[in-house]
mmCIF file of C-alpha atoms in Angstrom:
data_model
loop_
_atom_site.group_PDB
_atom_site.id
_atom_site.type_symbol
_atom_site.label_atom_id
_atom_site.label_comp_id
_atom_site.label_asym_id
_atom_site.label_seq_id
_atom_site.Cartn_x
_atom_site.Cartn_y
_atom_site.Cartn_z
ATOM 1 C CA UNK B 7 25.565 -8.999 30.184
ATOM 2 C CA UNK B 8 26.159 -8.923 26.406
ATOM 3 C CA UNK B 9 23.341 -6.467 24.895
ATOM 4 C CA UNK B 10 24.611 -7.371 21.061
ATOM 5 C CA UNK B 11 22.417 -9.873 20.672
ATOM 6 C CA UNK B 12 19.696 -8.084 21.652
ATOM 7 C CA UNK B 13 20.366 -5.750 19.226
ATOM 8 C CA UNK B 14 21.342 -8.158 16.278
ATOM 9 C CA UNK B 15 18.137 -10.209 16.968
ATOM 10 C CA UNK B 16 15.823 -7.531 16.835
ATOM 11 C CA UNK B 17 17.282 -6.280 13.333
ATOM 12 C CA UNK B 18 15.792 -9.664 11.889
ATOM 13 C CA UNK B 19 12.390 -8.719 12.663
ATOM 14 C CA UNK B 20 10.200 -6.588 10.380
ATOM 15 C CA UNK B 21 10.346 -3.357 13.298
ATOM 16 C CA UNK B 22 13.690 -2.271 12.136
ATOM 17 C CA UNK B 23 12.559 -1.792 8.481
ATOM 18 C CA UNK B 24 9.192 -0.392 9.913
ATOM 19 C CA UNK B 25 11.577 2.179 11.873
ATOM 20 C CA UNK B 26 13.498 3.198 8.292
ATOM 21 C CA UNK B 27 10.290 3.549 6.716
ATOM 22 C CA UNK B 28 8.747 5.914 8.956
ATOM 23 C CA UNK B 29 12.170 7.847 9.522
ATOM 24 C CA UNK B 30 11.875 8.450 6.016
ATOM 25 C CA UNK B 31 8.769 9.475 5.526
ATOM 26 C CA UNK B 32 8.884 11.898 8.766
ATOM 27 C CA UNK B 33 12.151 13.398 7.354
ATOM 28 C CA UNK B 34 9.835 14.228 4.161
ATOM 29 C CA UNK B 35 7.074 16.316 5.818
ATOM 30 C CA UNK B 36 4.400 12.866 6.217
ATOM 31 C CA UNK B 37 3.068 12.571 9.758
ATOM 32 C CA UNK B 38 3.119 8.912 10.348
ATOM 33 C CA UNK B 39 1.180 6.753 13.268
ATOM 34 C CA UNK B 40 3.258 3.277 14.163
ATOM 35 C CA UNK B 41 1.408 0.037 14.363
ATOM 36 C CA UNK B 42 -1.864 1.692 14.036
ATOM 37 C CA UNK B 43 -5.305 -0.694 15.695
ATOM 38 C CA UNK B 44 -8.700 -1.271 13.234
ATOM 39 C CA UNK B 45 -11.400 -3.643 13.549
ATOM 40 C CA UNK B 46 -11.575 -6.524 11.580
ATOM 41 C CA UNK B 47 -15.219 -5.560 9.490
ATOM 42 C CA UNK B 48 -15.670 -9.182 8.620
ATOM 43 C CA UNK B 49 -14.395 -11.381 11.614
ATOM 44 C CA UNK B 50 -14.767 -8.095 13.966
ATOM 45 C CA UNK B 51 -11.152 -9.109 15.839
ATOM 46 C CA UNK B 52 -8.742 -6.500 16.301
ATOM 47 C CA UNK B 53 -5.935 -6.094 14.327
ATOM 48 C CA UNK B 54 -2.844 -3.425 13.055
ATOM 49 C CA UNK B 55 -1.257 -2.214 10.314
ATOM 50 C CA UNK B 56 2.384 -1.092 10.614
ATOM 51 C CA UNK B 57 1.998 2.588 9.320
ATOM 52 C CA UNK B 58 -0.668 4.964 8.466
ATOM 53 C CA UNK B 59 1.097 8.309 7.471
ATOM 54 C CA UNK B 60 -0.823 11.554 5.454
ATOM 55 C CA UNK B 61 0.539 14.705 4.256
ATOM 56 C CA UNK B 62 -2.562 18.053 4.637
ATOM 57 C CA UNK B 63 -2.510 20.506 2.108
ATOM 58 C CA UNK B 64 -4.945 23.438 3.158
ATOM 59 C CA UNK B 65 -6.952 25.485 0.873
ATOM 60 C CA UNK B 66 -9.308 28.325 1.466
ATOM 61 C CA UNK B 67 -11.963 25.811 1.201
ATOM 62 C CA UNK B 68 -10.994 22.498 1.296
ATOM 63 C CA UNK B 69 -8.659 20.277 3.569
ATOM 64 C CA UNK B 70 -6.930 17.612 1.371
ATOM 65 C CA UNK B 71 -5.192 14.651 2.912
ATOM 66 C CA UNK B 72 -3.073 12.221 1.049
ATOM 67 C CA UNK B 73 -2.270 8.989 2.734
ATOM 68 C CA UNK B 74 -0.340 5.653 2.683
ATOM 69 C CA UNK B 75 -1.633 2.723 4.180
ATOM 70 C CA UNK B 76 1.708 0.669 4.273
ATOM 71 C CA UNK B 77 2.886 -2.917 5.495
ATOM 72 C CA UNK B 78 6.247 -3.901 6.280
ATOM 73 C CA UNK B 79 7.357 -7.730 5.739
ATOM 74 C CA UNK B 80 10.888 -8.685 6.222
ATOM 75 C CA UNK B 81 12.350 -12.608 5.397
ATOM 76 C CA UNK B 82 16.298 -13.145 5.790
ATOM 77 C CA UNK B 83 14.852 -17.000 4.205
ATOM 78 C CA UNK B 84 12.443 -16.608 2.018
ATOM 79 C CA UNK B 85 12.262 -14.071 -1.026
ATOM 80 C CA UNK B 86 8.759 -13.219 -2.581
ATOM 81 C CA UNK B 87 8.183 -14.397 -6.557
ATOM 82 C CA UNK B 88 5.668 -12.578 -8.367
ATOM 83 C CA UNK B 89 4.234 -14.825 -11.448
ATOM 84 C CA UNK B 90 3.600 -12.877 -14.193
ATOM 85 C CA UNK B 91 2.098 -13.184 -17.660
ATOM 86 C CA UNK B 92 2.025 -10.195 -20.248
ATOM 87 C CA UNK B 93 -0.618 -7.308 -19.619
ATOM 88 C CA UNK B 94 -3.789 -7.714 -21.247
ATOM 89 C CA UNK B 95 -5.050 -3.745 -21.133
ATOM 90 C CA UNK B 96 -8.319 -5.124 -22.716
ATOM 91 C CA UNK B 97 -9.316 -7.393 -19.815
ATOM 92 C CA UNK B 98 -12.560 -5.871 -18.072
ATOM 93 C CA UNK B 99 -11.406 -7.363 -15.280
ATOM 94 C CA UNK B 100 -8.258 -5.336 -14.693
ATOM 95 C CA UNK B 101 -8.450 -1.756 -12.600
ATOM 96 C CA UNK B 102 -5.134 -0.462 -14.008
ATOM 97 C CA UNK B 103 -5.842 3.646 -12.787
ATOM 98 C CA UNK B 104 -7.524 2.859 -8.575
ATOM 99 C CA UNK B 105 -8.631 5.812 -7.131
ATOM 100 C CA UNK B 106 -9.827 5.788 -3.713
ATOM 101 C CA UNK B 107 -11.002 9.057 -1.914
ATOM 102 C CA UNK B 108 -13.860 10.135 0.279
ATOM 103 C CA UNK B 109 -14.840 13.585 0.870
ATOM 104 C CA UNK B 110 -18.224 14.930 3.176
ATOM 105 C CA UNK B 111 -18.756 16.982 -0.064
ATOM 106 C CA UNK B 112 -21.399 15.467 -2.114
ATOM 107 C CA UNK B 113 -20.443 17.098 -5.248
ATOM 108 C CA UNK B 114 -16.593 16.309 -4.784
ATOM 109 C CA UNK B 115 -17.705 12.895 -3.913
ATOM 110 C CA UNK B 116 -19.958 12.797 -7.432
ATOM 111 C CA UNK B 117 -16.629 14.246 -9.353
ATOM 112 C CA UNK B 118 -14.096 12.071 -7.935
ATOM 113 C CA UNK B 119 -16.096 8.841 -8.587
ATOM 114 C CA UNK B 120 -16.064 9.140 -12.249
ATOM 115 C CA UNK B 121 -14.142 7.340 -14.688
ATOM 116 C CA UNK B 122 -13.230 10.393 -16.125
ATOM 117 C CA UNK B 123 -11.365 11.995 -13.406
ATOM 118 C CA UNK B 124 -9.320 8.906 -12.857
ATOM 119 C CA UNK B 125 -8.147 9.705 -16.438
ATOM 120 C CA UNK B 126 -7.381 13.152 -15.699
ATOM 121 C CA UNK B 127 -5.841 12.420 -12.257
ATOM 122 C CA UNK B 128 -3.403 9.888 -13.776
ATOM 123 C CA UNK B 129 -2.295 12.174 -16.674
ATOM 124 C CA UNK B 130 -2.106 15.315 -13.853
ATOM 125 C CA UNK B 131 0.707 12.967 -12.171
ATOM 126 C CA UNK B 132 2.404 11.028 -14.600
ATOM 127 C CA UNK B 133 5.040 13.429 -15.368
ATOM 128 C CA UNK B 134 6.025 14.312 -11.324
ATOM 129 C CA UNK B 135 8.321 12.378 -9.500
ATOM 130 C CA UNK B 136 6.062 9.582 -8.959
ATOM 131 C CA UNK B 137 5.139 9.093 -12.527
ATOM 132 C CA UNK B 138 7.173 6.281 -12.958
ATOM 133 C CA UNK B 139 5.319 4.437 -10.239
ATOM 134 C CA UNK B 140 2.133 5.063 -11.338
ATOM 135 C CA UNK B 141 2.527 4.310 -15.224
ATOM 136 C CA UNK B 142 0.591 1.124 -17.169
ATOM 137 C CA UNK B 143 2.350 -2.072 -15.590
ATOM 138 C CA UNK B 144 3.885 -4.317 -18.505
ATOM 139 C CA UNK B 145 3.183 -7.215 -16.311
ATOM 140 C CA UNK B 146 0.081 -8.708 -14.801
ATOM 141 C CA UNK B 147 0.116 -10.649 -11.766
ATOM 142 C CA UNK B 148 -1.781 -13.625 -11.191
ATOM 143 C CA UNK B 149 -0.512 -15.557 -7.819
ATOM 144 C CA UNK B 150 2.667 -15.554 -6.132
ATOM 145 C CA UNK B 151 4.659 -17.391 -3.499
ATOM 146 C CA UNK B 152 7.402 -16.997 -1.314
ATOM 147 C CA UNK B 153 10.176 -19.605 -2.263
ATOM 148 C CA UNK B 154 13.398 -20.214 -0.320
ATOM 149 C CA UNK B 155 16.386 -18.107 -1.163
ATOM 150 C CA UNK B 156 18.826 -21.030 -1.088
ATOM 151 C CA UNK B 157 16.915 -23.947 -2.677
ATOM 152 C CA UNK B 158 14.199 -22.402 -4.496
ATOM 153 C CA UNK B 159 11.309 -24.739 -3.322
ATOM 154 C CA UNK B 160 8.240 -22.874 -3.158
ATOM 155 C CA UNK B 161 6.830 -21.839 0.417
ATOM 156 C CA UNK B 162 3.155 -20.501 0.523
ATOM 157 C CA UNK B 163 2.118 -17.355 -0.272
ATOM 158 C CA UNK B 164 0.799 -16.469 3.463
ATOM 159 C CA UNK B 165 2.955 -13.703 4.380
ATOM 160 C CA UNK B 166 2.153 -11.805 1.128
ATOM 161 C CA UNK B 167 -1.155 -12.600 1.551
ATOM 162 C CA UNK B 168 -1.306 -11.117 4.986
ATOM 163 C CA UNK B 169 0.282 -8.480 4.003
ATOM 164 C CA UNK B 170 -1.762 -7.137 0.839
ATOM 165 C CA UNK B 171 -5.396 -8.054 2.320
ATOM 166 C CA UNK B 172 -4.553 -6.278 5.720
ATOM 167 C CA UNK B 173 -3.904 -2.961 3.699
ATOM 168 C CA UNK B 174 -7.207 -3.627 2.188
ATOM 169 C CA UNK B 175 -8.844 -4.022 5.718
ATOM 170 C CA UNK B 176 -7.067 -0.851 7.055
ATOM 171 C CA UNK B 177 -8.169 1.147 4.227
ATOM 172 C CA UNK B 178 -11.485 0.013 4.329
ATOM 173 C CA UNK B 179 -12.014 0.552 8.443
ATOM 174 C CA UNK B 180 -10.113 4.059 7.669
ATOM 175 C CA UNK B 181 -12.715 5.290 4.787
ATOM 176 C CA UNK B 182 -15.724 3.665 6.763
ATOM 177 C CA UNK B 183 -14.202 5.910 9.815
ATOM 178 C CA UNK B 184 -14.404 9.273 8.214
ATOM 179 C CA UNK B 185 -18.129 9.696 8.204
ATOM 180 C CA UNK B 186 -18.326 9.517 11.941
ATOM 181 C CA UNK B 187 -14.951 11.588 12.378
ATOM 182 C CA UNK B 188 -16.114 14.341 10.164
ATOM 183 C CA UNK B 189 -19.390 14.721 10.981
ATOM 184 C CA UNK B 190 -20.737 18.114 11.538
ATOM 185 C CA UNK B 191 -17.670 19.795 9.803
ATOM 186 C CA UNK B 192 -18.184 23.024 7.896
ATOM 187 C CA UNK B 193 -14.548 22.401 6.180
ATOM 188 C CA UNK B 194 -14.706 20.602 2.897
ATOM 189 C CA UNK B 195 -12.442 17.401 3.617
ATOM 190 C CA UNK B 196 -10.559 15.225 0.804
ATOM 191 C CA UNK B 197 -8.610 11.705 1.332
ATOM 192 C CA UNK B 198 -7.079 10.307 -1.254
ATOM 193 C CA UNK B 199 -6.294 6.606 -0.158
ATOM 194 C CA UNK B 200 -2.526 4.943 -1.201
ATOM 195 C CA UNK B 201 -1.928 0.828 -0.459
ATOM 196 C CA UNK B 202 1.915 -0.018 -0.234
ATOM 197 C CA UNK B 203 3.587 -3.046 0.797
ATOM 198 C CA UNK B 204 7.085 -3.336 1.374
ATOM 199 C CA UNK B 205 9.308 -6.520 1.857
ATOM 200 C CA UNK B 206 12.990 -6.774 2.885
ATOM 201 C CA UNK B 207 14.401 -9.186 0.831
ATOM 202 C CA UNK B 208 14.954 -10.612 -2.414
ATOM 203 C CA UNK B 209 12.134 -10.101 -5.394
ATOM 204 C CA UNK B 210 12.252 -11.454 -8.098
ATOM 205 C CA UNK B 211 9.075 -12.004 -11.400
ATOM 206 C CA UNK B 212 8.787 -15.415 -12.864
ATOM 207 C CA UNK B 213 7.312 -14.649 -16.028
ATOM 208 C CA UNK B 214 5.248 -17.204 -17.742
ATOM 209 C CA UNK B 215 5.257 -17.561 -21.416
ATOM 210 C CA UNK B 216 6.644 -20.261 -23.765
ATOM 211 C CA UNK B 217 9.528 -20.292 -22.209
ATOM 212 C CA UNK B 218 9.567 -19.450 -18.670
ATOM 213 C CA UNK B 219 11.983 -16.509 -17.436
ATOM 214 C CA UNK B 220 13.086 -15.377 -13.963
ATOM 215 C CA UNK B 221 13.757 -11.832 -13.741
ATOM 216 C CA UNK B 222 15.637 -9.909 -10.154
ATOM 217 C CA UNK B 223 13.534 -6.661 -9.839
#
């Protein structure tokens, strides 16, 4: 029996990526949990997300916990276009510094809500490793498709859909979680909340202006 194509097959699904990913991260000090179960808050069905990993730091008084609520996509046929248009950093409609945490302590709760400790958070971490990351976009966003890597004809935007509204859902069954899970703690108890998709395949920006350009990122 030839097991090859076993393997080869299964390398064209997203679980080999998934895999790489949470190698990765475990290799760094995260502790990650694979294909992770939530409820569904608006249709109530159950449904996953590929990895939920957090790093702890301990304090004499509080417990914080950073973590990454991350979905994996992989396409060998169809690469994911974002269409773009210059940044408007005046639009009110824009949240260009997110920052979601929940803590049991009132107080922290109060602090870490306001606009001005976004500020301050953003300008803390903008010169570590993952400044770059984290730094005003040039671009904004405002739809995107998957189009096929040979011909170019546009596809849908499903999978990227999918993908970006079920690490919404996670996030929000995780936060909506902690109240139970922490309940009756003494310890003071931080998350701090990070959304990442990741696709295995071509990207590229279509950026709309007068003249149209296509950019590989």
């Amino acid at each position: 029996m030839n097991l090859e194509k076993y393997h080869l097959n299964i390398k064209k699904t997203g679980f080999d990526l998934e895999f790489r990913i949470s190698e990765i991260l475990r290799k760094s000090g995260w502790s990650t949990i694979n294909n992770k179960y939530y409820i569904d808050d608006v249709k109530e069905e159950v449904r996953e997300i590929d990895i939920i990993a957090y790093k702890a730091m301990i304090t004499k008084d509080i417990r914080i916990f950073t973590t990454l609520v991350i979905s994996c996509k992989k396409s060998e046929k169809n690469l994911w276009a974002l269409l773009s248009k210059k940044l408007d950093e005046k639009d009110p409609n824009l949240q260009l510094k997110p920052v979601h945490i929940w803590s049991n302590n009132k107080v922290l709760e109060f602090i870490t809500s306001m606009s001005e400790f976004k500020n301050d958070y953003y300008e803390n971490i903008i010169n570590q490793k993952v400044g770059r990351a984290l730094c005003t976009p040039k671009f904004q966003i405002f739809a995107y498709q998957e189009m096929d890597i040979d011909s170019g004809n546009p596809k849908n935007d499903t999978a990227i859909f999918t993908s970006v509204s079920s690490l919404m859902k996670a996030q929000s069954y995780e936060i909506n979680s902690l109240p139970k899970r922490r309940k009756g703690e003494r310890l003071n108890y931080i998350y701090q909340f990070n959304l990442i998709s990741i696709i295995d395949s071509k990207l590229i920006r279509i950026l709309f202006e007068e003249k149209i350009l296509i950019q590989l990122i």
